PDB file of C-alpha atoms and ligand atoms in Angstrom:
ATOM      1  CA  MET A   1      15.081  28.559 113.250  1.00  0.00           C
ATOM      2  CA  PRO A   2      15.847  27.665 109.651  1.00  0.00           C
ATOM      3  CA  SER A   3      13.531  25.193 107.995  1.00  0.00           C
ATOM      4  CA  PRO A   4      15.709  23.395 105.442  1.00  0.00           C
ATOM      5  CA  LEU A   5      12.905  21.354 103.998  1.00  0.00           C
ATOM      6  CA  ARG A   6      11.041  24.407 102.897  1.00  0.00           C
ATOM      7  CA  ARG A   7      13.762  26.783 101.799  1.00  0.00           C
ATOM      8  CA  VAL A   8      12.573  29.242  99.248  1.00  0.00           C
ATOM      9  CA  ALA A   9      14.388  32.264  98.080  1.00  0.00           C
ATOM     10  CA  CYS A  10      14.225  35.332  95.957  1.00  0.00           C
ATOM     11  CA  TRP A  11      16.685  37.814  94.643  1.00  0.00           C
ATOM     12  CA  LEU A  12      15.580  41.376  94.458  1.00  0.00           C
ATOM     13  CA  GLY A  13      18.006  42.871  92.000  1.00  0.00           C
ATOM     14  CA  ALA A  14      20.811  40.514  93.003  1.00  0.00           C
ATOM     15  CA  ALA A  15      22.598  38.413  90.407  1.00  0.00           C
ATOM     16  CA  SER A  16      23.080  35.505  92.780  1.00  0.00           C
ATOM     17  CA  LEU A  17      21.876  32.191  91.443  1.00  0.00           C
ATOM     18  CA  ALA A  18      22.585  29.874  94.317  1.00  0.00           C
ATOM     19  CA  VAL A  19      20.614  26.674  93.992  1.00  0.00           C
ATOM     20  CA  LEU A  20      18.567  26.174  97.101  1.00  0.00           C
ATOM     21  CA  THR A  21      16.660  23.092  98.027  1.00  0.00           C
ATOM     22  CA  MET A  22      12.912  22.886  97.741  1.00  0.00           C
ATOM     23  CA  LEU A  23      12.442  19.284  98.763  1.00  0.00           C
ATOM     24  CA  ALA A  24       8.915  19.706  99.945  1.00  0.00           C
ATOM     25  CA  MET A  25       6.662  22.682  99.771  1.00  0.00           C
ATOM     26  CA  PRO A  26       4.230  22.828 102.665  1.00  0.00           C
ATOM     27  CA  GLY A  27       1.500  20.310 102.204  1.00  0.00           C
ATOM     28  CA  ALA A  28      -1.764  22.162 102.216  1.00  0.00           C
ATOM     29  CA  ALA A  29      -1.842  23.266 105.815  1.00  0.00           C
ATOM     30  CA  HIS A  30      -5.582  23.791 105.677  1.00  0.00           C
ATOM     31  CA  ALA A  31      -6.102  26.713 107.955  1.00  0.00           C
ATOM     32  CA  ALA A  32      -7.877  26.108 111.248  1.00  0.00           C
ATOM     33  CA  THR A  33     -10.790  28.283 112.282  1.00  0.00           C
ATOM     34  CA  PRO A  34      -9.230  31.374 113.853  1.00  0.00           C
ATOM     35  CA  ASN A  35      -9.903  32.167 117.509  1.00  0.00           C
ATOM     36  CA  TRP A  36     -12.552  34.679 118.486  1.00  0.00           C
ATOM     37  CA  PRO A  37     -10.781  37.951 119.313  1.00  0.00           C
ATOM     38  CA  THR A  38     -10.995  39.440 122.806  1.00  0.00           C
ATOM     39  CA  LEU A  39     -12.256  43.020 123.022  1.00  0.00           C
ATOM     40  CA  SER A  40     -11.906  45.100 126.153  1.00  0.00           C
ATOM     41  CA  THR A  41     -11.712  48.726 127.210  1.00  0.00           C
ATOM     42  CA  GLY A  42      -9.124  50.634 125.215  1.00  0.00           C
ATOM     43  CA  THR A  43      -9.098  48.396 122.154  1.00  0.00           C
ATOM     44  CA  GLY A  44     -10.175  49.691 118.781  1.00  0.00           C
ATOM     45  CA  GLY A  45     -10.755  48.762 115.183  1.00  0.00           C
ATOM     46  CA  ALA A  46     -13.197  47.032 112.900  1.00  0.00           C
ATOM     47  CA  ASN A  47     -13.909  44.151 115.283  1.00  0.00           C
ATOM     48  CA  VAL A  48     -15.030  46.647 117.907  1.00  0.00           C
ATOM     49  CA  SER A  49     -17.424  48.258 115.410  1.00  0.00           C
ATOM     50  CA  THR A  50     -18.752  44.800 114.554  1.00  0.00           C
ATOM     51  CA  ALA A  51     -19.420  44.034 118.232  1.00  0.00           C
ATOM     52  CA  GLN A  52     -21.025  47.443 118.716  1.00  0.00           C
ATOM     53  CA  PHE A  53     -23.447  46.856 115.834  1.00  0.00           C
ATOM     54  CA  LEU A  54     -24.293  43.425 117.287  1.00  0.00           C
ATOM     55  CA  LEU A  55     -24.935  44.949 120.707  1.00  0.00           C
ATOM     56  CA  ARG A  56     -27.286  47.427 119.024  1.00  0.00           C
ATOM     57  CA  HIS A  57     -28.970  44.542 117.239  1.00  0.00           C
ATOM     58  CA  HIS A  58     -29.647  43.051 120.661  1.00  0.00           C
ATOM     59  CA  GLY A  59     -31.249  46.278 121.859  1.00  0.00           C
ATOM     60  CA  ARG A  60     -28.386  48.022 123.590  1.00  0.00           C
ATOM     61  CA  THR A  61     -27.947  51.746 123.107  1.00  0.00           C
ATOM     62  CA  LEU A  62     -24.372  52.739 122.342  1.00  0.00           C
ATOM     63  CA  THR A  63     -22.258  54.655 119.857  1.00  0.00           C
ATOM     64  CA  VAL A  64     -20.705  52.684 117.010  1.00  0.00           C
ATOM     65  CA  ASP A  65     -17.282  54.266 116.668  1.00  0.00           C
ATOM     66  CA  GLY A  66     -14.802  51.399 116.631  1.00  0.00           C
ATOM     67  CA  TYR A  67     -13.462  52.304 120.061  1.00  0.00           C
ATOM     68  CA  TYR A  68     -14.115  50.159 123.121  1.00  0.00           C
ATOM     69  CA  SER A  69     -15.089  52.865 125.559  1.00  0.00           C
ATOM     70  CA  ALA A  70     -16.640  52.588 129.020  1.00  0.00           C
ATOM     71  CA  GLY A  71     -20.014  52.900 127.297  1.00  0.00           C
ATOM     72  CA  THR A  72     -19.286  49.838 125.170  1.00  0.00           C
ATOM     73  CA  ALA A  73     -18.177  47.918 128.258  1.00  0.00           C
ATOM     74  CA  ALA A  74     -21.401  48.871 130.046  1.00  0.00           C
ATOM     75  CA  ALA A  75     -23.509  47.722 127.090  1.00  0.00           C
ATOM     76  CA  THR A  76     -21.560  44.459 127.005  1.00  0.00           C
ATOM     77  CA  SER A  77     -22.090  43.892 130.731  1.00  0.00           C
ATOM     78  CA  SER A  78     -25.814  44.494 130.323  1.00  0.00           C
ATOM     79  CA  PHE A  79     -25.955  42.030 127.432  1.00  0.00           C
ATOM     80  CA  GLN A  80     -23.948  39.446 129.385  1.00  0.00           C
ATOM     81  CA  SER A  81     -26.237  39.673 132.420  1.00  0.00           C
ATOM     82  CA  ALA A  82     -29.280  39.133 130.237  1.00  0.00           C
ATOM     83  CA  ASN A  83     -27.703  36.054 128.663  1.00  0.00           C
ATOM     84  CA  GLY A  84     -26.470  34.219 131.725  1.00  0.00           C
ATOM     85  CA  LEU A  85     -22.832  35.205 131.279  1.00  0.00           C
ATOM     86  CA  ALA A  86     -20.423  36.677 133.801  1.00  0.00           C
ATOM     87  CA  ALA A  87     -20.805  40.432 133.408  1.00  0.00           C
ATOM     88  CA  ASP A  88     -17.141  41.379 133.022  1.00  0.00           C
ATOM     89  CA  GLY A  89     -17.682  43.851 130.182  1.00  0.00           C
ATOM     90  CA  ILE A  90     -15.182  42.003 127.975  1.00  0.00           C
ATOM     91  CA  VAL A  91     -16.185  40.424 124.665  1.00  0.00           C
ATOM     92  CA  GLY A  92     -14.550  36.992 124.599  1.00  0.00           C
ATOM     93  CA  PRO A  93     -15.528  33.657 123.012  1.00  0.00           C
ATOM     94  CA  LEU A  94     -18.664  33.047 125.114  1.00  0.00           C
ATOM     95  CA  THR A  95     -19.982  36.548 124.545  1.00  0.00           C
ATOM     96  CA  TRP A  96     -19.288  36.407 120.802  1.00  0.00           C
ATOM     97  CA  GLY A  97     -21.205  33.133 120.743  1.00  0.00           C
ATOM     98  CA  LYS A  98     -24.285  34.900 122.115  1.00  0.00           C
ATOM     99  CA  LEU A  99     -23.824  38.122 120.120  1.00  0.00           C
ATOM    100  CA  VAL A 100     -23.640  36.661 116.622  1.00  0.00           C
ATOM    101  CA  VAL A 101     -26.862  35.787 114.843  1.00  0.00           C
ATOM    102  CA  THR A 102     -27.538  33.630 111.802  1.00  0.00           C
ATOM    103  CA  LEU A 103     -28.160  35.784 108.755  1.00  0.00           C
ATOM    104  CA  ASP A 104     -29.400  35.161 105.227  1.00  0.00           C
ATOM    105  CA  PRO A 105     -29.777  37.313 102.089  1.00  0.00           C
ATOM    106  CA  GLY A 106     -32.529  39.878 102.362  1.00  0.00           C
ATOM    107  CA  ALA A 107     -31.977  40.625 106.037  1.00  0.00           C
ATOM    108  CA  ASN A 108     -32.121  44.274 107.017  1.00  0.00           C
ATOM    109  CA  ASN A 109     -30.877  45.101 110.510  1.00  0.00           C
ATOM    110  CA  ASN A 110     -27.894  46.078 112.626  1.00  0.00           C
ATOM    111  CA  ALA A 111     -26.501  42.541 112.497  1.00  0.00           C
ATOM    112  CA  VAL A 112     -26.115  43.030 108.729  1.00  0.00           C
ATOM    113  CA  ARG A 113     -24.223  46.248 109.464  1.00  0.00           C
ATOM    114  CA  ALA A 114     -21.951  44.166 111.710  1.00  0.00           C
ATOM    115  CA  LEU A 115     -21.514  41.654 108.888  1.00  0.00           C
ATOM    116  CA  GLN A 116     -20.732  44.337 106.310  1.00  0.00           C
ATOM    117  CA  THR A 117     -18.208  45.937 108.672  1.00  0.00           C
ATOM    118  CA  ALA A 118     -16.483  42.589 109.224  1.00  0.00           C
ATOM    119  CA  LEU A 119     -16.417  41.793 105.484  1.00  0.00           C
ATOM    120  CA  ASN A 120     -14.830  45.160 104.741  1.00  0.00           C
ATOM    121  CA  LYS A 121     -11.741  44.085 106.709  1.00  0.00           C
ATOM    122  CA  TYR A 122     -11.111  41.834 103.726  1.00  0.00           C
ATOM    123  CA  GLY A 123     -11.380  44.616 101.155  1.00  0.00           C
ATOM    124  CA  TYR A 124     -14.940  44.113  99.892  1.00  0.00           C
ATOM    125  CA  GLY A 125     -15.737  47.804 100.141  1.00  0.00           C
ATOM    126  CA  LEU A 126     -19.405  47.346 101.053  1.00  0.00           C
ATOM    127  CA  THR A 127     -21.664  50.198 102.055  1.00  0.00           C
ATOM    128  CA  VAL A 128     -22.503  49.610 105.722  1.00  0.00           C
ATOM    129  CA  ASP A 129     -26.234  50.199 105.416  1.00  0.00           C
ATOM    130  CA  GLY A 130     -27.671  47.102 107.100  1.00  0.00           C
ATOM    131  CA  VAL A 131     -29.359  45.982 103.897  1.00  0.00           C
ATOM    132  CA  TRP A 132     -28.238  42.567 102.623  1.00  0.00           C
ATOM    133  CA  GLY A 133     -28.439  43.046  98.852  1.00  0.00           C
ATOM    134  CA  ALA A 134     -26.575  41.595  95.885  1.00  0.00           C
ATOM    135  CA  SER A 135     -23.173  43.050  96.749  1.00  0.00           C
ATOM    136  CA  THR A 136     -23.291  41.575 100.249  1.00  0.00           C
ATOM    137  CA  THR A 137     -24.264  38.184  98.794  1.00  0.00           C
ATOM    138  CA  THR A 138     -21.315  38.354  96.392  1.00  0.00           C
ATOM    139  CA  ALA A 139     -18.926  39.212  99.231  1.00  0.00           C
ATOM    140  CA  VAL A 140     -20.247  36.458 101.521  1.00  0.00           C
ATOM    141  CA  SER A 141     -19.989  33.882  98.727  1.00  0.00           C
ATOM    142  CA  ALA A 142     -16.410  34.866  97.938  1.00  0.00           C
ATOM    143  CA  PHE A 143     -15.395  34.926 101.599  1.00  0.00           C
ATOM    144  CA  LYS A 144     -16.920  31.536 102.368  1.00  0.00           C
ATOM    145  CA  SER A 145     -15.735  29.749  99.240  1.00  0.00           C
ATOM    146  CA  GLY A 146     -12.205  31.056  99.791  1.00  0.00           C
ATOM    147  CA  ARG A 147     -12.169  29.302 103.157  1.00  0.00           C
ATOM    148  CA  GLY A 148     -14.028  26.151 102.245  1.00  0.00           C
ATOM    149  CA  LEU A 149     -17.030  27.050 104.410  1.00  0.00           C
ATOM    150  CA  THR A 150     -20.304  25.244 103.765  1.00  0.00           C
ATOM    151  CA  GLY A 151     -23.943  26.272 104.095  1.00  0.00           C
ATOM    152  CA  GLY A 152     -24.433  28.390 100.985  1.00  0.00           C
ATOM    153  CA  THR A 153     -24.798  32.095 101.646  1.00  0.00           C
ATOM    154  CA  THR A 154     -26.010  31.646 105.217  1.00  0.00           C
ATOM    155  CA  VAL A 155     -23.767  33.371 107.764  1.00  0.00           C
ATOM    156  CA  GLY A 156     -23.739  31.283 110.929  1.00  0.00           C
ATOM    157  CA  ALA A 157     -21.448  31.111 113.948  1.00  0.00           C
ATOM    158  CA  THR A 158     -18.520  29.511 112.119  1.00  0.00           C
ATOM    159  CA  THR A 159     -18.521  32.127 109.380  1.00  0.00           C
ATOM    160  CA  TRP A 160     -18.717  34.869 112.011  1.00  0.00           C
ATOM    161  CA  GLN A 161     -15.733  33.324 113.772  1.00  0.00           C
ATOM    162  CA  TRP A 162     -13.730  33.384 110.528  1.00  0.00           C
ATOM    163  CA  LEU A 163     -14.805  36.962 109.876  1.00  0.00           C
ATOM    164  CA  VAL A 164     -13.860  38.485 113.211  1.00  0.00           C
ATOM    165  CA  GLY A 165     -11.039  36.062 114.064  1.00  0.00           C
ATOM    166  CA  GLY A 166      -9.063  36.658 110.868  1.00  0.00           C
ATOM    167  CA  GLY A 167      -8.058  39.695 108.938  1.00  0.00           C
ATOM    168  CA  GLY A 168      -6.665  41.664 111.826  1.00  0.00           C
ATOM    169  CA  GLY A 169      -8.679  43.794 114.164  1.00  0.00           C
ATOM    170  CA  GLY A 170      -8.121  47.149 112.579  1.00  0.00           C
ATOM    171  CA  GLY A 171      -5.664  48.197 115.268  1.00  0.00           C
ATOM    172  CA  THR A 172      -2.174  49.624 114.820  1.00  0.00           C
ATOM    173  CA  TRP A 173      -0.533  46.359 113.775  1.00  0.00           C
ATOM    174  CA  ALA A 174      -1.880  43.283 112.057  1.00  0.00           C
ATOM    175  CA  PRO A 175      -0.453  39.899 111.128  1.00  0.00           C
ATOM    176  CA  VAL A 176       0.608  39.890 107.472  1.00  0.00           C
ATOM    177  CA  ILE A 177      -0.957  36.442 107.041  1.00  0.00           C
ATOM    178  CA  ASP A 178      -3.395  34.657 109.317  1.00  0.00           C
ATOM    179  CA  ARG A 179      -1.601  33.350 112.363  1.00  0.00           C
ATOM    180  CA  SER A 180      -2.705  29.796 111.611  1.00  0.00           C
ATOM    181  CA  VAL A 181      -0.868  29.666 108.254  1.00  0.00           C
ATOM    182  CA  LEU A 182       2.675  29.217 109.582  1.00  0.00           C
ATOM    183  CA  PRO A 183       4.221  28.280 112.928  1.00  0.00           C
ATOM    184  CA  ARG A 184       6.070  30.883 114.989  1.00  0.00           C
ATOM    185  CA  SER A 185       9.387  29.272 114.021  1.00  0.00           C
ATOM    186  CA  GLU A 186       9.025  30.604 110.471  1.00  0.00           C
ATOM    187  CA  TYR A 187       9.149  34.203 111.653  1.00  0.00           C
ATOM    188  CA  ASP A 188      12.699  34.209 112.987  1.00  0.00           C
ATOM    189  CA  ASP A 189      14.519  32.807 109.948  1.00  0.00           C
ATOM    190  CA  PRO A 190      17.405  34.822 108.501  1.00  0.00           C
ATOM    191  CA  HIS A 191      17.217  36.006 104.911  1.00  0.00           C
ATOM    192  CA  HIS A 192      19.816  34.744 102.490  1.00  0.00           C
ATOM    193  CA  ASP A 193      21.700  37.870 101.594  1.00  0.00           C
ATOM    194  CA  TYR A 194      20.408  41.073 103.194  1.00  0.00           C
ATOM    195  CA  PRO A 195      17.968  42.148 105.933  1.00  0.00           C
ATOM    196  CA  ALA A 196      14.509  40.831 104.961  1.00  0.00           C
ATOM    197  CA  ILE A 197      12.531  37.638 105.504  1.00  0.00           C
ATOM    198  CA  ASP A 198      10.921  35.007 103.289  1.00  0.00           C
ATOM    199  CA  LEU A 199       7.766  33.410 104.697  1.00  0.00           C
ATOM    200  CA  PRO A 200       7.298  30.034 102.960  1.00  0.00           C
ATOM    201  CA  THR A 201       3.626  30.242 102.140  1.00  0.00           C
ATOM    202  CA  GLN A 202       1.767  28.548  99.360  1.00  0.00           C
ATOM    203  CA  THR A 203       0.230  30.586  96.565  1.00  0.00           C
ATOM    204  CA  GLY A 204      -3.068  32.310  97.333  1.00  0.00           C
ATOM    205  CA  VAL A 205      -2.653  33.079 101.036  1.00  0.00           C
ATOM    206  CA  THR A 206      -4.481  36.274 101.978  1.00  0.00           C
ATOM    207  CA  THR A 207      -1.967  39.010 102.771  1.00  0.00           C
ATOM    208  CA  TYR A 208      -2.836  41.924 105.046  1.00  0.00           C
ATOM    209  CA  ALA A 209      -1.446  45.410 105.556  1.00  0.00           C
ATOM    210  CA  ILE A 210       0.932  45.206 108.507  1.00  0.00           C
ATOM    211  CA  THR A 211       0.050  48.746 109.566  1.00  0.00           C
ATOM    212  CA  ALA A 212      -1.832  51.783 108.348  1.00  0.00           C
ATOM    213  CA  GLY A 213      -0.329  53.806 105.559  1.00  0.00           C
ATOM    214  CA  THR A 214      -0.310  54.625 101.867  1.00  0.00           C
ATOM    215  CA  VAL A 215       0.177  52.039  99.141  1.00  0.00           C
ATOM    216  CA  SER A 216       2.643  52.063  96.271  1.00  0.00           C
ATOM    217  CA  HIS A 217       3.141  49.310  93.742  1.00  0.00           C
ATOM    218  CA  ALA A 218       6.495  47.619  93.236  1.00  0.00           C
ATOM    219  CA  GLY A 219       7.565  45.441  90.309  1.00  0.00           C
ATOM    220  CA  GLY A 220      10.642  44.039  88.637  1.00  0.00           C
ATOM    221  CA  SER A 221      12.270  41.260  90.649  1.00  0.00           C
ATOM    222  CA  CYS A 222       9.656  41.907  93.360  1.00  0.00           C
ATOM    223  CA  GLY A 223       6.975  40.676  90.938  1.00  0.00           C
ATOM    224  CA  TYR A 224       3.558  41.919  91.968  1.00  0.00           C
ATOM    225  CA  GLY A 225       4.729  43.909  94.963  1.00  0.00           C
ATOM    226  CA  VAL A 226       2.927  46.160  97.404  1.00  0.00           C
ATOM    227  CA  GLY A 227       4.766  48.779  99.413  1.00  0.00           C
ATOM    228  CA  ILE A 228       3.190  50.579 102.341  1.00  0.00           C
ATOM    229  CA  THR A 229       4.606  53.845 103.573  1.00  0.00           C
ATOM    230  CA  GLY A 230       3.437  53.508 107.134  1.00  0.00           C
ATOM    231  CA  ASP A 231       2.087  56.304 109.254  1.00  0.00           C
ATOM    232  CA  ASP A 232       5.236  55.717 111.326  1.00  0.00           C
ATOM    233  CA  GLY A 233       7.355  56.814 108.329  1.00  0.00           C
ATOM    234  CA  ALA A 234       8.851  53.373 107.681  1.00  0.00           C
ATOM    235  CA  TYR A 235       8.415  51.531 104.376  1.00  0.00           C
ATOM    236  CA  TYR A 236       7.023  47.982 104.401  1.00  0.00           C
ATOM    237  CA  LEU A 237       7.434  45.943 101.211  1.00  0.00           C
ATOM    238  CA  PHE A 238       5.651  42.692 100.279  1.00  0.00           C
ATOM    239  CA  CYS A 239       6.826  40.843  97.164  1.00  0.00           C
ATOM    240  CA  HIS A 240       5.947  38.008  94.781  1.00  0.00           C
ATOM    241  CA  LEU A 241       2.160  38.300  95.199  1.00  0.00           C
ATOM    242  CA  SER A 242      -0.078  36.474  92.729  1.00  0.00           C
ATOM    243  CA  SER A 243      -2.405  39.474  92.742  1.00  0.00           C
ATOM    244  CA  ARG A 244      -2.809  42.843  94.415  1.00  0.00           C
ATOM    245  CA  SER A 245      -6.045  44.036  96.027  1.00  0.00           C
ATOM    246  CA  VAL A 246      -5.148  47.699  96.478  1.00  0.00           C
ATOM    247  CA  ALA A 247      -4.437  50.493  94.036  1.00  0.00           C
ATOM    248  CA  ALA A 248      -1.311  52.610  94.125  1.00  0.00           C
ATOM    249  CA  GLY A 249      -1.980  55.671  96.259  1.00  0.00           C
ATOM    250  CA  ALA A 250      -4.709  54.010  98.306  1.00  0.00           C
ATOM    251  CA  ARG A 251      -4.906  54.392 102.060  1.00  0.00           C
ATOM    252  CA  VAL A 252      -4.943  51.120 103.982  1.00  0.00           C
ATOM    253  CA  SER A 253      -5.570  50.316 107.599  1.00  0.00           C
ATOM    254  CA  ALA A 254      -3.830  47.561 109.526  1.00  0.00           C
ATOM    255  CA  GLY A 255      -5.364  44.233 108.656  1.00  0.00           C
ATOM    256  CA  GLN A 256      -6.814  45.313 105.325  1.00  0.00           C
ATOM    257  CA  VAL A 257      -6.311  42.799 102.522  1.00  0.00           C
ATOM    258  CA  ILE A 258      -3.552  43.964 100.147  1.00  0.00           C
ATOM    259  CA  GLY A 259      -3.274  40.860  97.965  1.00  0.00           C
ATOM    260  CA  TYR A 260      -2.558  37.155  97.807  1.00  0.00           C
ATOM    261  CA  THR A 261       0.770  35.351  97.995  1.00  0.00           C
ATOM    262  CA  GLY A 262       2.358  33.900  94.880  1.00  0.00           C
ATOM    263  CA  ALA A 263       5.585  33.383  92.997  1.00  0.00           C
ATOM    264  CA  THR A 264       5.894  36.402  90.693  1.00  0.00           C
ATOM    265  CA  GLY A 265       9.241  38.070  90.160  1.00  0.00           C
ATOM    266  CA  ASN A 266      12.622  36.485  90.842  1.00  0.00           C
ATOM    267  CA  VAL A 267      11.805  33.434  92.953  1.00  0.00           C
ATOM    268  CA  THR A 268      12.380  29.701  93.226  1.00  0.00           C
ATOM    269  CA  GLY A 269       8.922  29.036  94.633  1.00  0.00           C
ATOM    270  CA  PRO A 270       5.899  30.704  96.197  1.00  0.00           C
ATOM    271  CA  HIS A 271       6.589  32.698  99.339  1.00  0.00           C
ATOM    272  CA  LEU A 272       6.068  36.113 100.856  1.00  0.00           C
ATOM    273  CA  HIS A 273       9.172  38.310 100.862  1.00  0.00           C
ATOM    274  CA  ILE A 274       9.018  41.150 103.403  1.00  0.00           C
ATOM    275  CA  GLU A 275      11.289  44.130 103.866  1.00  0.00           C
ATOM    276  CA  VAL A 276      11.225  46.975 106.356  1.00  0.00           C
ATOM    277  CA  ARG A 277      13.162  50.121 105.447  1.00  0.00           C
ATOM    278  CA  VAL A 278      13.817  53.199 107.506  1.00  0.00           C
ATOM    279  CA  GLY A 279      15.368  56.113 105.630  1.00  0.00           C
ATOM    280  CA  GLY A 280      16.080  53.765 102.731  1.00  0.00           C
ATOM    281  CA  VAL A 281      18.061  51.330 104.901  1.00  0.00           C
ATOM    282  CA  ASN A 282      16.845  47.756 105.265  1.00  0.00           C
ATOM    283  CA  ARG A 283      16.041  46.608 108.800  1.00  0.00           C
ATOM    284  CA  CYS A 284      15.578  43.068 110.057  1.00  0.00           C
ATOM    285  CA  PRO A 285      11.801  42.417 110.140  1.00  0.00           C
ATOM    286  CA  GLN A 286      12.049  39.322 112.355  1.00  0.00           C
ATOM    287  CA  GLN A 287      11.529  40.937 115.778  1.00  0.00           C
ATOM    288  CA  LEU A 288       8.666  43.052 114.447  1.00  0.00           C
ATOM    289  CA  LEU A 289       6.865  40.035 112.983  1.00  0.00           C
ATOM    290  CA  LEU A 290       7.450  37.919 116.081  1.00  0.00           C
ATOM    291  CA  ALA A 291       6.011  40.630 118.332  1.00  0.00           C
ATOM    292  CA  ILE A 292       2.885  40.817 116.172  1.00  0.00           C
ATOM    293  CA  TYR A 293       2.622  37.022 116.153  1.00  0.00           C
ATOM    294  CA  ASP A 294       2.971  36.923 119.945  1.00  0.00           C
ATOM    295  CA  GLY A 295       0.607  39.824 120.559  1.00  0.00           C
ATOM    296  CA  ALA A 296       3.491  41.549 122.350  1.00  0.00           C
ATOM    297  CA  THR A 297       4.554  45.177 122.235  1.00  0.00           C
ATOM    298  CA  VAL A 298       5.731  45.875 118.695  1.00  0.00           C
ATOM    299  CA  PRO A 299       9.167  47.517 118.443  1.00  0.00           C
ATOM    300  CA  ALA A 300       9.502  50.706 116.400  1.00  0.00           C
ATOM    301  CA  ALA A 301      10.849  50.026 112.911  1.00  0.00           C
ATOM    302  CA  ALA A 302      13.687  52.464 113.545  1.00  0.00           C
ATOM    303  CA  SER A 303      14.810  50.372 116.527  1.00  0.00           C
ATOM    304  CA  LEU A 304      15.215  47.178 114.484  1.00  0.00           C
ATOM    305  CA  PRO A 305      18.777  46.017 113.704  1.00  0.00           C
ATOM    306  CA  SER A 306      20.135  46.589 110.192  1.00  0.00           C
ATOM    307  CA  SER A 307      22.404  43.528 110.210  1.00  0.00           C
ATOM    308  CA  GLY A 308      22.557  40.077 111.730  1.00  0.00           C
ATOM    309  CA  CYS A 309      19.529  38.538 110.034  1.00  0.00           C
ATOM    310  CA  SER A 310      21.194  37.222 106.883  1.00  0.00           C
ATOM    311  CA  TYR A 311      23.451  34.300 106.081  1.00  0.00           C
TER     312      TYR A 311
HETATM  313 ZN1   ZN B   1      13.402  37.155  99.859  1.00  0.00          ZN
END
């Protein structure tokens, strides 16, 4: 539904200068700690690799390949039995709570590999070598300070929860911003003049690649824009960023940090403008974003309507 108190707008190449109300920008919705993700047979991505490294740290023998195979489930069940948990072979909140370990600079083990893998979801580009050196300290400091986390450079359970609960899981689709930033009702709003959507974020909200693909940079009325030509052939465009985190031509995976929201380009206030194009034709992103938000089956970009989401 429309949210008249937080209307923001942008014009990408349009001459329109309608005056829209901005009575109240969102008051610092300080993000809540994200939920622990649930990993089970058939899932894949960076969170699975993180769990696999942690299982190794706790003495289980398994392949670290980012795919939750029967072997990973068996290792999880073994770990659960040894820790007084129901041995269902699924990594949920209770199992994460036993898997994660408190880490400090200088550590050298598989739990550090898990940490480095989780940090790399946010674009830190660390070598996953299990050695906590200066670059890992820098990444941990930046990650924690960006989220207001306390405790210096120590990585404890809360930091782990932020690491694996945010940033997408490395699967096919990822939320473009953390789910806790905006309510579901912001993802079905029409765009003001053509198929697109404006998410009314504040400046500085971490923005993730919606799917895997190749990056191009956009500019002009888009401001600091990042386009992703997805592996599905569709083009996903994110506009008005305050900064970009990926170079033109780079490969990204779903959930990788591409930049931070802002108000560059032709805008009346900070927000994230999103377009989905198939064959150069704009599609309505609303159903795609809602499906990702809901964890439901994501419709193919080519199946999205090309009208009916503007006013
Ligand atoms: Zn817009």
